[in-house]
PDB file of C-alpha atoms in Angstrom:
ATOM      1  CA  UNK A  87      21.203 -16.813  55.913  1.00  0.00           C
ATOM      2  CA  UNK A  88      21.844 -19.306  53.289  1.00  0.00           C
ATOM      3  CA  UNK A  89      17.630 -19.351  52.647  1.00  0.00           C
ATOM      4  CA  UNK A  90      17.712 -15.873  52.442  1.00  0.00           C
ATOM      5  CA  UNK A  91      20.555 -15.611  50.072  1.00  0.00           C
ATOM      6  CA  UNK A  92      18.594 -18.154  47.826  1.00  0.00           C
ATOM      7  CA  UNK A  93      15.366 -16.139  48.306  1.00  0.00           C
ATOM      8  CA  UNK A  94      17.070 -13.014  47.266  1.00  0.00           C
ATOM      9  CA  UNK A  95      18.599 -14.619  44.083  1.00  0.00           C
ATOM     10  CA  UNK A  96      15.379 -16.008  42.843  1.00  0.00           C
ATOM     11  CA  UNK A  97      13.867 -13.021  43.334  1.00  0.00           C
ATOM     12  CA  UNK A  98      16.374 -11.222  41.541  1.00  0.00           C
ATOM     13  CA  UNK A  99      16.276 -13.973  38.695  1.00  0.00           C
ATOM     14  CA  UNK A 100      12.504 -12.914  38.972  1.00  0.00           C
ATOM     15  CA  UNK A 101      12.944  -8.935  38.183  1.00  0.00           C
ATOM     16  CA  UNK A 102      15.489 -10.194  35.615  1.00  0.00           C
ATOM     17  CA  UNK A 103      13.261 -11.958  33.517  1.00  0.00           C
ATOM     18  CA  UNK A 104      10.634  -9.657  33.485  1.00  0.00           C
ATOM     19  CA  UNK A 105      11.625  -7.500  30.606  1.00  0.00           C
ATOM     20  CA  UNK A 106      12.137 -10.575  28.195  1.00  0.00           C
ATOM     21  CA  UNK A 107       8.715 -11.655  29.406  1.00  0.00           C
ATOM     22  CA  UNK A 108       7.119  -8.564  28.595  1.00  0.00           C
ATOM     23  CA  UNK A 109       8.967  -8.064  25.239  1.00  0.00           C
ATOM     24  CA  UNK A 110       8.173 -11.686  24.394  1.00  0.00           C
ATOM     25  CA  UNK A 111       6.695 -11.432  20.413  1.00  0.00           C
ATOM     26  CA  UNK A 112       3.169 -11.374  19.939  1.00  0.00           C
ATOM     27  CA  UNK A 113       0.800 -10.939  17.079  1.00  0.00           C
ATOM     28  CA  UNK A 114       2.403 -10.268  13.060  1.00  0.00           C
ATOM     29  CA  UNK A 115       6.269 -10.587  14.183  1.00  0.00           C
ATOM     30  CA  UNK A 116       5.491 -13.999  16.276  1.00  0.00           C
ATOM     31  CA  UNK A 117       3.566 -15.502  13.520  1.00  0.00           C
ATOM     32  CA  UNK A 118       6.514 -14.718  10.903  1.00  0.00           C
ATOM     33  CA  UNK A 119       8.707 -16.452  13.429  1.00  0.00           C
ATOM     34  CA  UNK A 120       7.338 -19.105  14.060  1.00  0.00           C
ATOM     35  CA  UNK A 121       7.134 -19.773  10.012  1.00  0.00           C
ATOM     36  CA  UNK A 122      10.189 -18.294   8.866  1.00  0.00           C
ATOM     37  CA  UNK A 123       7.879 -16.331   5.854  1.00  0.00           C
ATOM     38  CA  UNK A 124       6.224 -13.848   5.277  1.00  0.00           C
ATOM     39  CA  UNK A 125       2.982 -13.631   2.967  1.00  0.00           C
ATOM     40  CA  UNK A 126       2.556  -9.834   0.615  1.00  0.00           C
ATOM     41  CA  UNK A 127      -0.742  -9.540  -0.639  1.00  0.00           C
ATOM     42  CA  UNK A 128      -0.395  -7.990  -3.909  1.00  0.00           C
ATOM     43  CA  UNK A 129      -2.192  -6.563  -6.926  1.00  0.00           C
ATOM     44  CA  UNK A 130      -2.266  -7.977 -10.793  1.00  0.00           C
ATOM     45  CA  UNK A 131      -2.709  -4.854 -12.508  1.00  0.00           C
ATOM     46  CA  UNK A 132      -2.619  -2.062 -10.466  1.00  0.00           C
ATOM     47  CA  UNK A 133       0.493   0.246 -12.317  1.00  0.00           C
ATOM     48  CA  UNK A 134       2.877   1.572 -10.967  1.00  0.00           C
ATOM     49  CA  UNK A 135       1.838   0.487  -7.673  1.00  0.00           C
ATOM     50  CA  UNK A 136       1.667  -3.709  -7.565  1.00  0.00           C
ATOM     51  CA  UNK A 137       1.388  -5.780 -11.066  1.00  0.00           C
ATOM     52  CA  UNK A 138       2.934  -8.304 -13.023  1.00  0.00           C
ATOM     53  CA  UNK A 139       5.021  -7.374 -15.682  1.00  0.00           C
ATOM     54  CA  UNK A 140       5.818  -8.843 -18.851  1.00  0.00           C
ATOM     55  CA  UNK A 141       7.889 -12.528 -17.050  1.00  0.00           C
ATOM     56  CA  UNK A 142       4.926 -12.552 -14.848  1.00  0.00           C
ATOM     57  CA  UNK A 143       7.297 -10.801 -11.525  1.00  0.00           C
ATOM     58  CA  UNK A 144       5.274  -8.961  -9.221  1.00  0.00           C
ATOM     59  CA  UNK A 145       6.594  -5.103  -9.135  1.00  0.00           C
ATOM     60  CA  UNK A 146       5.817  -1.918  -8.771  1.00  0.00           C
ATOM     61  CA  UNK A 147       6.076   1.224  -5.802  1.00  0.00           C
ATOM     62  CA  UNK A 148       4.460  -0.608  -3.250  1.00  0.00           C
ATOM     63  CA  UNK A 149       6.219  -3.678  -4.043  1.00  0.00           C
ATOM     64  CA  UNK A 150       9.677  -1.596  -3.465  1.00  0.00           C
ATOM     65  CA  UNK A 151       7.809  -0.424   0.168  1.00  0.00           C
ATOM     66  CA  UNK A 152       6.741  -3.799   1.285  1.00  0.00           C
ATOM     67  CA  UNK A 153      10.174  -5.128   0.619  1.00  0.00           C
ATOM     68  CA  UNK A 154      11.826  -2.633   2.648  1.00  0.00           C
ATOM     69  CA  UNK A 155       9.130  -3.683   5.596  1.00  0.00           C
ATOM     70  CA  UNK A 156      10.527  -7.319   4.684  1.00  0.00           C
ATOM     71  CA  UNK A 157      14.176  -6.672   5.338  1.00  0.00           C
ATOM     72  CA  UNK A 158      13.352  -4.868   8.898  1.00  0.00           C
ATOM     73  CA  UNK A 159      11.335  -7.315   9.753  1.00  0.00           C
ATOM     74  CA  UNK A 160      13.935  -9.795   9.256  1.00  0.00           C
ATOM     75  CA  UNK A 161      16.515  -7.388  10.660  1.00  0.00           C
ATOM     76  CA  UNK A 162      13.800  -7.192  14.224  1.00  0.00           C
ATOM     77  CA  UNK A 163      13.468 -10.588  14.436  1.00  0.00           C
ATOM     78  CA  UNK A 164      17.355 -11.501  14.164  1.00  0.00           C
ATOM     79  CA  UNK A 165      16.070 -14.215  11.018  1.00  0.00           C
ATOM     80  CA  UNK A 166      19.487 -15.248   8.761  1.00  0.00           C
ATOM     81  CA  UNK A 167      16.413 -16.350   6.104  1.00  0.00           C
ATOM     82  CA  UNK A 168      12.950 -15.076   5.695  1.00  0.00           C
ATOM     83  CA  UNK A 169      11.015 -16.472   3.184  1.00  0.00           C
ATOM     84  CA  UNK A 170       8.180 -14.227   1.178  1.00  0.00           C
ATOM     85  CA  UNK A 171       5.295 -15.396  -0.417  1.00  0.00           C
ATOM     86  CA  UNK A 172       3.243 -13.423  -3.147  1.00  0.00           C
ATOM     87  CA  UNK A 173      -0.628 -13.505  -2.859  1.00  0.00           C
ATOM     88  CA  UNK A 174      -2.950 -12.413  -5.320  1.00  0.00           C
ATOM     89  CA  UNK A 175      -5.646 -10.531  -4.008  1.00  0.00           C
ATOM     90  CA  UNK A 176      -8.280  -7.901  -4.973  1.00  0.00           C
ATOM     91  CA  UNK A 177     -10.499  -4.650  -4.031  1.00  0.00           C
ATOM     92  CA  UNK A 178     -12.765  -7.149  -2.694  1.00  0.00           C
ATOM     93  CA  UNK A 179     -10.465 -10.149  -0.796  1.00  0.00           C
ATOM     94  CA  UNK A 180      -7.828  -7.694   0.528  1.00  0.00           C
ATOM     95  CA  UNK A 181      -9.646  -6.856   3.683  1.00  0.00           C
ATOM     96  CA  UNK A 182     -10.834 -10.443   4.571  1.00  0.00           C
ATOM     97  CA  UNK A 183      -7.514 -11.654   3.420  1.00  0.00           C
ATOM     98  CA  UNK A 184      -5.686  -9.635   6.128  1.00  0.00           C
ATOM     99  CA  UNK A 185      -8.165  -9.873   8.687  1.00  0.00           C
ATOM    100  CA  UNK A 186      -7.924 -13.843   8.899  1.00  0.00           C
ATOM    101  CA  UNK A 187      -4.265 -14.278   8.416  1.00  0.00           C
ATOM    102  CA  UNK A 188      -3.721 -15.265   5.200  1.00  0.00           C
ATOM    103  CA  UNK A 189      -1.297 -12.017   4.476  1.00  0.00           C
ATOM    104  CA  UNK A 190       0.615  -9.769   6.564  1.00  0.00           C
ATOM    105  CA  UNK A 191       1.190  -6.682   3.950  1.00  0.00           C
ATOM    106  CA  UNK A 192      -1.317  -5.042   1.622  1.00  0.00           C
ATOM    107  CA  UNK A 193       1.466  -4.013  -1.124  1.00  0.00           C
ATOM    108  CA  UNK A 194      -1.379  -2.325  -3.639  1.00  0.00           C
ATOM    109  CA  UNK A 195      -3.042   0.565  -4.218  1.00  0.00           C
ATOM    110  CA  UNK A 196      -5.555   0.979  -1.334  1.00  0.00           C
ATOM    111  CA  UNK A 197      -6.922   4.169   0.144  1.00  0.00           C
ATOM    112  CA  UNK A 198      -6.942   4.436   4.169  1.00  0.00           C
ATOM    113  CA  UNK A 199     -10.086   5.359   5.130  1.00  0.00           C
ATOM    114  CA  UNK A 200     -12.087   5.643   8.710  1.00  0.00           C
ATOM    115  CA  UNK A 201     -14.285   2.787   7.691  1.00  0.00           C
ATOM    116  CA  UNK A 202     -11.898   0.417   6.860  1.00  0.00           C
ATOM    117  CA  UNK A 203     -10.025   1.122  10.017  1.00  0.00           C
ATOM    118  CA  UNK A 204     -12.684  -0.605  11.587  1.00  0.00           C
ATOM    119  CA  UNK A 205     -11.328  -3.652  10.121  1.00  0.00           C
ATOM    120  CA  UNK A 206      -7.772  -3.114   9.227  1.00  0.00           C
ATOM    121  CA  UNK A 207      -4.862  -0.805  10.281  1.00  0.00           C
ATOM    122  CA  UNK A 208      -2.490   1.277   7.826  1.00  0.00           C
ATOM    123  CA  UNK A 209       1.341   2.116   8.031  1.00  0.00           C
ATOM    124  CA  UNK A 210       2.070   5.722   7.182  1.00  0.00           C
ATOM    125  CA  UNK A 211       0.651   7.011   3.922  1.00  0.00           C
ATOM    126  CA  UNK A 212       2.860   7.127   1.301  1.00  0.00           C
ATOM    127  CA  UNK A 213       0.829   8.482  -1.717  1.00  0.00           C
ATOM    128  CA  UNK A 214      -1.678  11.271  -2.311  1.00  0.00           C
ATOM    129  CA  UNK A 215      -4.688  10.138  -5.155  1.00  0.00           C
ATOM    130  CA  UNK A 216      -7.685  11.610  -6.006  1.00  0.00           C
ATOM    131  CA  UNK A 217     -10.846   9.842  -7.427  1.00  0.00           C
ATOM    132  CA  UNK A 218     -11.790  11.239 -10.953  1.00  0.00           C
ATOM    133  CA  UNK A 219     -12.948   9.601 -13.985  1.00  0.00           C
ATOM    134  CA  UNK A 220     -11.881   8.808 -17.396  1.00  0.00           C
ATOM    135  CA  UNK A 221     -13.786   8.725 -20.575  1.00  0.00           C
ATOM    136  CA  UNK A 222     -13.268   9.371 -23.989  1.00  0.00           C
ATOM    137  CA  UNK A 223     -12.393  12.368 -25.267  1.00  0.00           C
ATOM    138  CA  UNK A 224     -14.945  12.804 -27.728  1.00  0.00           C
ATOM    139  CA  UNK A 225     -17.741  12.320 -25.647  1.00  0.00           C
ATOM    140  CA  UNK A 226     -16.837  15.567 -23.820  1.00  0.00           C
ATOM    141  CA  UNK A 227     -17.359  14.871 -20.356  1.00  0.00           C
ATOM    142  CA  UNK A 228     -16.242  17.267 -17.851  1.00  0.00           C
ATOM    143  CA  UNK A 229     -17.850  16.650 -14.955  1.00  0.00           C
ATOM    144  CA  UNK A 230     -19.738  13.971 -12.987  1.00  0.00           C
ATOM    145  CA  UNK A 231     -22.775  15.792 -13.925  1.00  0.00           C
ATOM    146  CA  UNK A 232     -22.307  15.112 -17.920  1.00  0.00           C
ATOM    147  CA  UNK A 233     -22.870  11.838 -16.870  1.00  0.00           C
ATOM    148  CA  UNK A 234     -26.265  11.811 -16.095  1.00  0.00           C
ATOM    149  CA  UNK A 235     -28.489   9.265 -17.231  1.00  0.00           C
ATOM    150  CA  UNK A 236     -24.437   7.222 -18.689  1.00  0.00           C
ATOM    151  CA  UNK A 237     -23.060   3.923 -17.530  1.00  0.00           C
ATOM    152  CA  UNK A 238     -20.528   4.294 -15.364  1.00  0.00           C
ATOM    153  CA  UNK A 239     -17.720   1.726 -14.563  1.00  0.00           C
ATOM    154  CA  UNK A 240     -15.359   0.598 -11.056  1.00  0.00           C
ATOM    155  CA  UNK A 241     -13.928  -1.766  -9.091  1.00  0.00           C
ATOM    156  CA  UNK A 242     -15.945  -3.728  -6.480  1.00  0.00           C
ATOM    157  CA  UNK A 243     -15.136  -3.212  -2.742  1.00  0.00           C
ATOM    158  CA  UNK A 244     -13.094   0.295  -3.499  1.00  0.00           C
ATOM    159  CA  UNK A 245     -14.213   3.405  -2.096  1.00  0.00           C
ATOM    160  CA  UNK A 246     -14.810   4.334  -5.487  1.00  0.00           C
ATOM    161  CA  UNK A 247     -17.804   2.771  -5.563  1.00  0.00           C
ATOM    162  CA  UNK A 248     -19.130   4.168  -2.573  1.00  0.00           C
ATOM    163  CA  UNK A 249     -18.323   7.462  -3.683  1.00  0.00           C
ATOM    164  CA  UNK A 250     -19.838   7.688  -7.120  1.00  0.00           C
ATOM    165  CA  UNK A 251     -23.016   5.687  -5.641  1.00  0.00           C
ATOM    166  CA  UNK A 252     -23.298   8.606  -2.813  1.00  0.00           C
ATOM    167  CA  UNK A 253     -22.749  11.470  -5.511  1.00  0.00           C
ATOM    168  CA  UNK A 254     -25.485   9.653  -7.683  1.00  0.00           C
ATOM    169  CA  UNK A 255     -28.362   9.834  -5.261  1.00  0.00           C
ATOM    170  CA  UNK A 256     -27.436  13.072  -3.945  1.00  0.00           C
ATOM    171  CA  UNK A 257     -27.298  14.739  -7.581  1.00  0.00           C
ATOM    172  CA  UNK A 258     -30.204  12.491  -9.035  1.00  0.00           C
ATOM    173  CA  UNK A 259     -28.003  11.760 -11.564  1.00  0.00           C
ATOM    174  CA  UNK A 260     -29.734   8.216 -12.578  1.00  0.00           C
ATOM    175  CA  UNK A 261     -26.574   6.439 -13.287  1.00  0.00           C
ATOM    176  CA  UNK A 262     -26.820   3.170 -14.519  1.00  0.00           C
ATOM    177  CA  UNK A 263     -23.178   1.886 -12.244  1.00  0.00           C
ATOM    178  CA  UNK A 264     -21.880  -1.069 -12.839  1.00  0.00           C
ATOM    179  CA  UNK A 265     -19.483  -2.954 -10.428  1.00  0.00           C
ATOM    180  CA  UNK A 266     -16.559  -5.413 -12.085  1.00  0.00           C
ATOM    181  CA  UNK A 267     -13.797  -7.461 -10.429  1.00  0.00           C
ATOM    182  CA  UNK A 268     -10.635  -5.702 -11.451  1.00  0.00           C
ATOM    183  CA  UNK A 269      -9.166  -2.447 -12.662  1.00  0.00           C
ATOM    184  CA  UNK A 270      -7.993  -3.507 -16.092  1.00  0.00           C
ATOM    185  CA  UNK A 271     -11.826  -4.952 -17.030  1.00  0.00           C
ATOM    186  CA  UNK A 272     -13.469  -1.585 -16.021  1.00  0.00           C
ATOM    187  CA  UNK A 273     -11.353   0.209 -18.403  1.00  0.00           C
ATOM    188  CA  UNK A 274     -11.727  -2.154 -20.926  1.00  0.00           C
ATOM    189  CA  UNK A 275     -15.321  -1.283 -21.001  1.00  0.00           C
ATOM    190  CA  UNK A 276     -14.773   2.263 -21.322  1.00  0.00           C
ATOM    191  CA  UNK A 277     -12.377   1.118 -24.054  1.00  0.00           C
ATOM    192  CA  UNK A 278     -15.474  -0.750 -25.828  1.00  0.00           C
ATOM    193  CA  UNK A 279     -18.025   1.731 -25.564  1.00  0.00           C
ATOM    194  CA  UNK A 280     -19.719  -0.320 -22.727  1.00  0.00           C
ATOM    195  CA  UNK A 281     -19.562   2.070 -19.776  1.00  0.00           C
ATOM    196  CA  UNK A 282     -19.300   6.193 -20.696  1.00  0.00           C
ATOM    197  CA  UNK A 283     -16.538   6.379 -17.564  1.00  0.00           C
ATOM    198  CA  UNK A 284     -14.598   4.274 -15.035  1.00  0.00           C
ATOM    199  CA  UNK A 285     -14.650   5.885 -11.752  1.00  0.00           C
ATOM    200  CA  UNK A 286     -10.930   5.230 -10.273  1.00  0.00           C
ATOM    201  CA  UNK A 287      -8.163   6.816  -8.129  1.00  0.00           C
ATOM    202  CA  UNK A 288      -6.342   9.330 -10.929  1.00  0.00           C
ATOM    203  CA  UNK A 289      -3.109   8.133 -10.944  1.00  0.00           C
ATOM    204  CA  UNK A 290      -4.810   4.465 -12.021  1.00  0.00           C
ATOM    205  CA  UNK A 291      -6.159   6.222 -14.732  1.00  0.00           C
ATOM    206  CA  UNK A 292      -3.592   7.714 -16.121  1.00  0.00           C
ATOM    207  CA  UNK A 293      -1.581   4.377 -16.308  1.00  0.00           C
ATOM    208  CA  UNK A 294      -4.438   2.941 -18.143  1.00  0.00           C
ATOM    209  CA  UNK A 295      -4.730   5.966 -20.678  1.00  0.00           C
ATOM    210  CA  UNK A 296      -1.341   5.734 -21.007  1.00  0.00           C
ATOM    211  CA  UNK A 297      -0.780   2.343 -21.670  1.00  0.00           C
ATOM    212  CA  UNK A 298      -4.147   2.681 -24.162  1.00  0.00           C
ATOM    213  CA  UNK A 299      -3.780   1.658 -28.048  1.00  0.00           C
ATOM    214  CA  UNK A 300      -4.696   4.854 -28.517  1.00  0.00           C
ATOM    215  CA  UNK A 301      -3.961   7.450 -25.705  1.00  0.00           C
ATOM    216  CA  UNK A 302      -4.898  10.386 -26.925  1.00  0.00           C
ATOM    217  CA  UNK A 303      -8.847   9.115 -27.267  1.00  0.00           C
ATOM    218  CA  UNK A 304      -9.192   9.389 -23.567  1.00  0.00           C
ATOM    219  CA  UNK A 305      -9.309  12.048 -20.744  1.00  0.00           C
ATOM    220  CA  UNK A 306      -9.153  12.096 -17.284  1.00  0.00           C
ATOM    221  CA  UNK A 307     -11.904  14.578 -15.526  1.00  0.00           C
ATOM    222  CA  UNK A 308     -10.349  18.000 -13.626  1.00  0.00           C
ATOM    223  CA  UNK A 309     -12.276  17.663 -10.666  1.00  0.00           C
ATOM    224  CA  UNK A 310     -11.394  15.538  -7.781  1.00  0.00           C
ATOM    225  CA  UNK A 311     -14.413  13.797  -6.149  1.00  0.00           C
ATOM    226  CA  UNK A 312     -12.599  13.084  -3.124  1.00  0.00           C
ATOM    227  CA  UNK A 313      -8.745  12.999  -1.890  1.00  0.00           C
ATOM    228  CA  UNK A 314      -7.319   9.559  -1.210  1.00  0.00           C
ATOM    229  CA  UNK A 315      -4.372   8.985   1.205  1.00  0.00           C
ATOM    230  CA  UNK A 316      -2.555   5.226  -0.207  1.00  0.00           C
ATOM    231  CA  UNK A 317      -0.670   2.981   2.535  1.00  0.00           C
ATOM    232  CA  UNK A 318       0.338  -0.473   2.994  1.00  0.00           C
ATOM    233  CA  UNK A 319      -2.174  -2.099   5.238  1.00  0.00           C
ATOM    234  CA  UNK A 320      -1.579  -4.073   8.095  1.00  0.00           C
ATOM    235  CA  UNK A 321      -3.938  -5.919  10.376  1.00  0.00           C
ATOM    236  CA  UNK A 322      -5.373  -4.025  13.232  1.00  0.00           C
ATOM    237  CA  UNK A 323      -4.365  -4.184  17.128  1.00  0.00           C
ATOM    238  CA  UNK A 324      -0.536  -4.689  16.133  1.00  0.00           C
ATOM    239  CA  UNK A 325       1.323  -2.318  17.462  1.00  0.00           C
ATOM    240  CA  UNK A 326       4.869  -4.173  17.273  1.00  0.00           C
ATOM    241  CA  UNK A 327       4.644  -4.705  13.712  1.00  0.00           C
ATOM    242  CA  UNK A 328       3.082  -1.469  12.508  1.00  0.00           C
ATOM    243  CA  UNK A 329       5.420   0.068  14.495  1.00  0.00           C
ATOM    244  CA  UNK A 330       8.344  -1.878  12.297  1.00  0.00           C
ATOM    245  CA  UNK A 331       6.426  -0.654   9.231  1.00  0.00           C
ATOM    246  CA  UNK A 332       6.225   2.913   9.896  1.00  0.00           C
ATOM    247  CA  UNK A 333       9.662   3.511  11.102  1.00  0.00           C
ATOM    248  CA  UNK A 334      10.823   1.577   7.477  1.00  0.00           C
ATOM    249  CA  UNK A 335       8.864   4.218   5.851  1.00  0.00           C
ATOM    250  CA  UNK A 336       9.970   6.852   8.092  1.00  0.00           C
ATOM    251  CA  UNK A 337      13.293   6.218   7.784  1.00  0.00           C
ATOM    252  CA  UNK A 338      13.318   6.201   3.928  1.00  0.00           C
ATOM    253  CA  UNK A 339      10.832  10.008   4.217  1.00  0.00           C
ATOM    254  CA  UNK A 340      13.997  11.495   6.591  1.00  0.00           C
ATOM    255  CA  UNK A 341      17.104  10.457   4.448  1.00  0.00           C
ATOM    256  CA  UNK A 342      15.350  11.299   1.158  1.00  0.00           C
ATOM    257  CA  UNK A 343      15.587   8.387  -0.704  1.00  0.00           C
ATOM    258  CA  UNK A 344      11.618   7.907  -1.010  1.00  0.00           C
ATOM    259  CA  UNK A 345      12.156  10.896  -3.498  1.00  0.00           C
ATOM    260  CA  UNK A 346      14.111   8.371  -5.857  1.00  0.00           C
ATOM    261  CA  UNK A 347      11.680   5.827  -5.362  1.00  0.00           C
ATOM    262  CA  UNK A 348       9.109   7.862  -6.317  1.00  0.00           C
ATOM    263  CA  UNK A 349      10.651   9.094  -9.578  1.00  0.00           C
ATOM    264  CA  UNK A 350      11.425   5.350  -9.990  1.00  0.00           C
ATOM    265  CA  UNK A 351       7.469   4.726 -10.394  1.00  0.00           C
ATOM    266  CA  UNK A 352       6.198   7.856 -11.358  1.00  0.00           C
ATOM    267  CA  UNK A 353       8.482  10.206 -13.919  1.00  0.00           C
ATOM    268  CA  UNK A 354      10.544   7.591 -15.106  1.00  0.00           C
ATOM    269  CA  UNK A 355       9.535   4.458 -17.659  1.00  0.00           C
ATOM    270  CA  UNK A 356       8.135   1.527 -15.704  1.00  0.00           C
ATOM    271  CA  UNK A 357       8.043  -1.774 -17.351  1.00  0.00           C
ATOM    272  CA  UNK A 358       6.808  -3.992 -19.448  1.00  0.00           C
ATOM    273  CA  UNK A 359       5.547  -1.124 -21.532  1.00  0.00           C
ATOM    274  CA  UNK A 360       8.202   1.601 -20.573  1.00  0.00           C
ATOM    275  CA  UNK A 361       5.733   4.107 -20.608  1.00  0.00           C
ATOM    276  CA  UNK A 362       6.544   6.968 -18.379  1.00  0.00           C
ATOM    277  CA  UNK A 363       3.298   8.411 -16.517  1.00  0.00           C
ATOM    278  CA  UNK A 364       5.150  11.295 -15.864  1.00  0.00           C
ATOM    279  CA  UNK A 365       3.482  12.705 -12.573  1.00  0.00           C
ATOM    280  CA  UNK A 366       5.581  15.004 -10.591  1.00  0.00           C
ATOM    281  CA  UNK A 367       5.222  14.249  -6.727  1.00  0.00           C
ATOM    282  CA  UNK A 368       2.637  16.536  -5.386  1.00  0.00           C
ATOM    283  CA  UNK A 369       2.964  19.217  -2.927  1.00  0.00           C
ATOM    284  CA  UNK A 370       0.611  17.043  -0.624  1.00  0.00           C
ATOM    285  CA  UNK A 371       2.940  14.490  -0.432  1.00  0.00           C
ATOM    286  CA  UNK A 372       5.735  16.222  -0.267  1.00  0.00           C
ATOM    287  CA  UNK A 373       3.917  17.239   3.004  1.00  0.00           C
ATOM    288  CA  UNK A 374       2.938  14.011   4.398  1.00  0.00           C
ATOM    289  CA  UNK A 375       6.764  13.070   4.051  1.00  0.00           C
ATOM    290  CA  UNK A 376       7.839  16.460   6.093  1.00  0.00           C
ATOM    291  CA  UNK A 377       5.320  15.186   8.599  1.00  0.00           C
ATOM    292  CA  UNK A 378       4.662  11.712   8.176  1.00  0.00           C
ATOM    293  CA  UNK A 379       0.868  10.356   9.131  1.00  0.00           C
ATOM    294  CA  UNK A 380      -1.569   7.569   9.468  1.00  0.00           C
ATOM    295  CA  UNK A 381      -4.448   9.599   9.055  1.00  0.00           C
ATOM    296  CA  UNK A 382      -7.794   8.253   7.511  1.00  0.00           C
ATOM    297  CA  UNK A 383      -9.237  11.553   7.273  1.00  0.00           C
ATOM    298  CA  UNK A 384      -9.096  12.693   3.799  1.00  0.00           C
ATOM    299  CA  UNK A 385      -9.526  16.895   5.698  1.00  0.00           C
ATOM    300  CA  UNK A 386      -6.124  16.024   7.339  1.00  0.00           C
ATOM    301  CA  UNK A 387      -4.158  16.190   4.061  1.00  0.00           C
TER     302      UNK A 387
END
């Protein structure tokens, strides 16, 4: 009997035991753990979304997000300290950068998309873009078509690239595009007469116009060329943590206070400049934040 008894209690040790086994950490939240940090890839001069301002601090919108992820994470592992590391990165590092490890959060301005999901995975989306272009005013551009023949200006390893490279060929437009390494050097050659138009997510553009010398010498086009959905990315085949992620965001959608967030960023002066862009939130997102999404399909918003 005395076997038996010891039988049953090992057993029951056994059944015990399982659930901590199976909820033992895996992936993103084990890897924090284990280092006690974790590592925000960021942007330089991406406004109002990740930059440096004028002491060199990295802010901006999805800054604020990413640091909200930080404090649940901390809060979901049961961490008294949890160190964060900033990482530079850009259009073209961001993806490699989060596929090997180096970062856990994408705090920028990047557009989920059903290609890139191949690589990466995104928390919920948390802004609505458009890619247009931006030129100077009296060249009188209004549509990608004016451009025929122009130099055109973006950002290597954005969509924007792909898109305005698509439209080219299909239109026989016989653009002369030229690919640089960041945001603030395409504009600059708009700026200078070296490119007719930088091809860019709108709300980009209009930080850049209105941070200009001169802001009235520039337009941004009507016409969206395609619909962008922004979110944080996150590397793929991680449930646990994106799961941590999107209830953060959730959680701010439900009690509201992503609408002063927004204004924050968006209708409010943002440093070092304080220029205000002054860009209502759009009935779009007002819509993903009713009904929060992970989509990559730009039809599903």
């Amino acid at each position: 009997m005395r076997y038996n008894l010891i039988v049953s209690a090992i057993a029951a040790a056994g059944l015990l035991a399982a659930p901590t086994t199976a909820q033992e950490l895996t992936g993103t939240l084990k890897k924090i753990k284990d280092s006690g940090a974790i590592t925000l890839g960021h942007r330089e001069s991406s406004v109002p979304f990740s930059y440096y301002d004028d002491k060199q601090q990295v802010i901006g919108y999805s800054i604020d997000l990413c640091y909200r992820i930080v404090d649940a994470v901390k809060k979901e592992l049961k961490l008294d300290e949890l160190a964060v590391k900033l990482d530079p990165v850009t259009s073209s590092t961001r993806i490699p950068l989060m596929a090997n490890g180096t970062i856990d959060l994408e705090c920028g301005s990047t557009t989920n998309d059903l290609d890139r999901q191949k690589q990466v995975a995104f928390a919920v989306t948390d802004y609505i873009t458009a890619v247009k272009f931006v030129s100077k005013k009296a060249a009188n551009f209004k549509t990608v078509d004016d451009l025929k023949g122009k130099t055109v200006v973006s950002t290597s390893g954005t969509l924007n690239i792909k898109v305005i490279t698509e439209l080219n060929a299909k239109r026989n437009l016989n653009l002369n595009i030229i690919a640089v390494q960041d945001h603030a050097e395409a504009f600059l050659m708009v700026e200078t007469d070296r490119a007719a138009a930088f091809v860019m997510d709108d709300i980009l553009l209009y930080g850049f116009v209105a941070g200009a010398k001169a802001p009235g010498d520039y337009v941004v086009s009507a016409d969206p060329l395609l619909i962008e959905p922004y979110a944080i990315m996150l590397r793929r085949d991680d449930p646990a943590f994106k799961k941590v992620a999107d209830n953060t965001l959730i959680g701010l959608f439900k009690s509201g206070e992503i609408h002063a967030l927004y204004a924050k960023w968006f209708t409010q002066p943002v440093p070092p400049k304080g220029i205000n862009l002054n860009v209502p939130m759009s009935d779009t997102l007002k819509r993903v934040i009713a009904n929060p999404t992970d989509s990559g399909n730009p039809a599903s918003y």
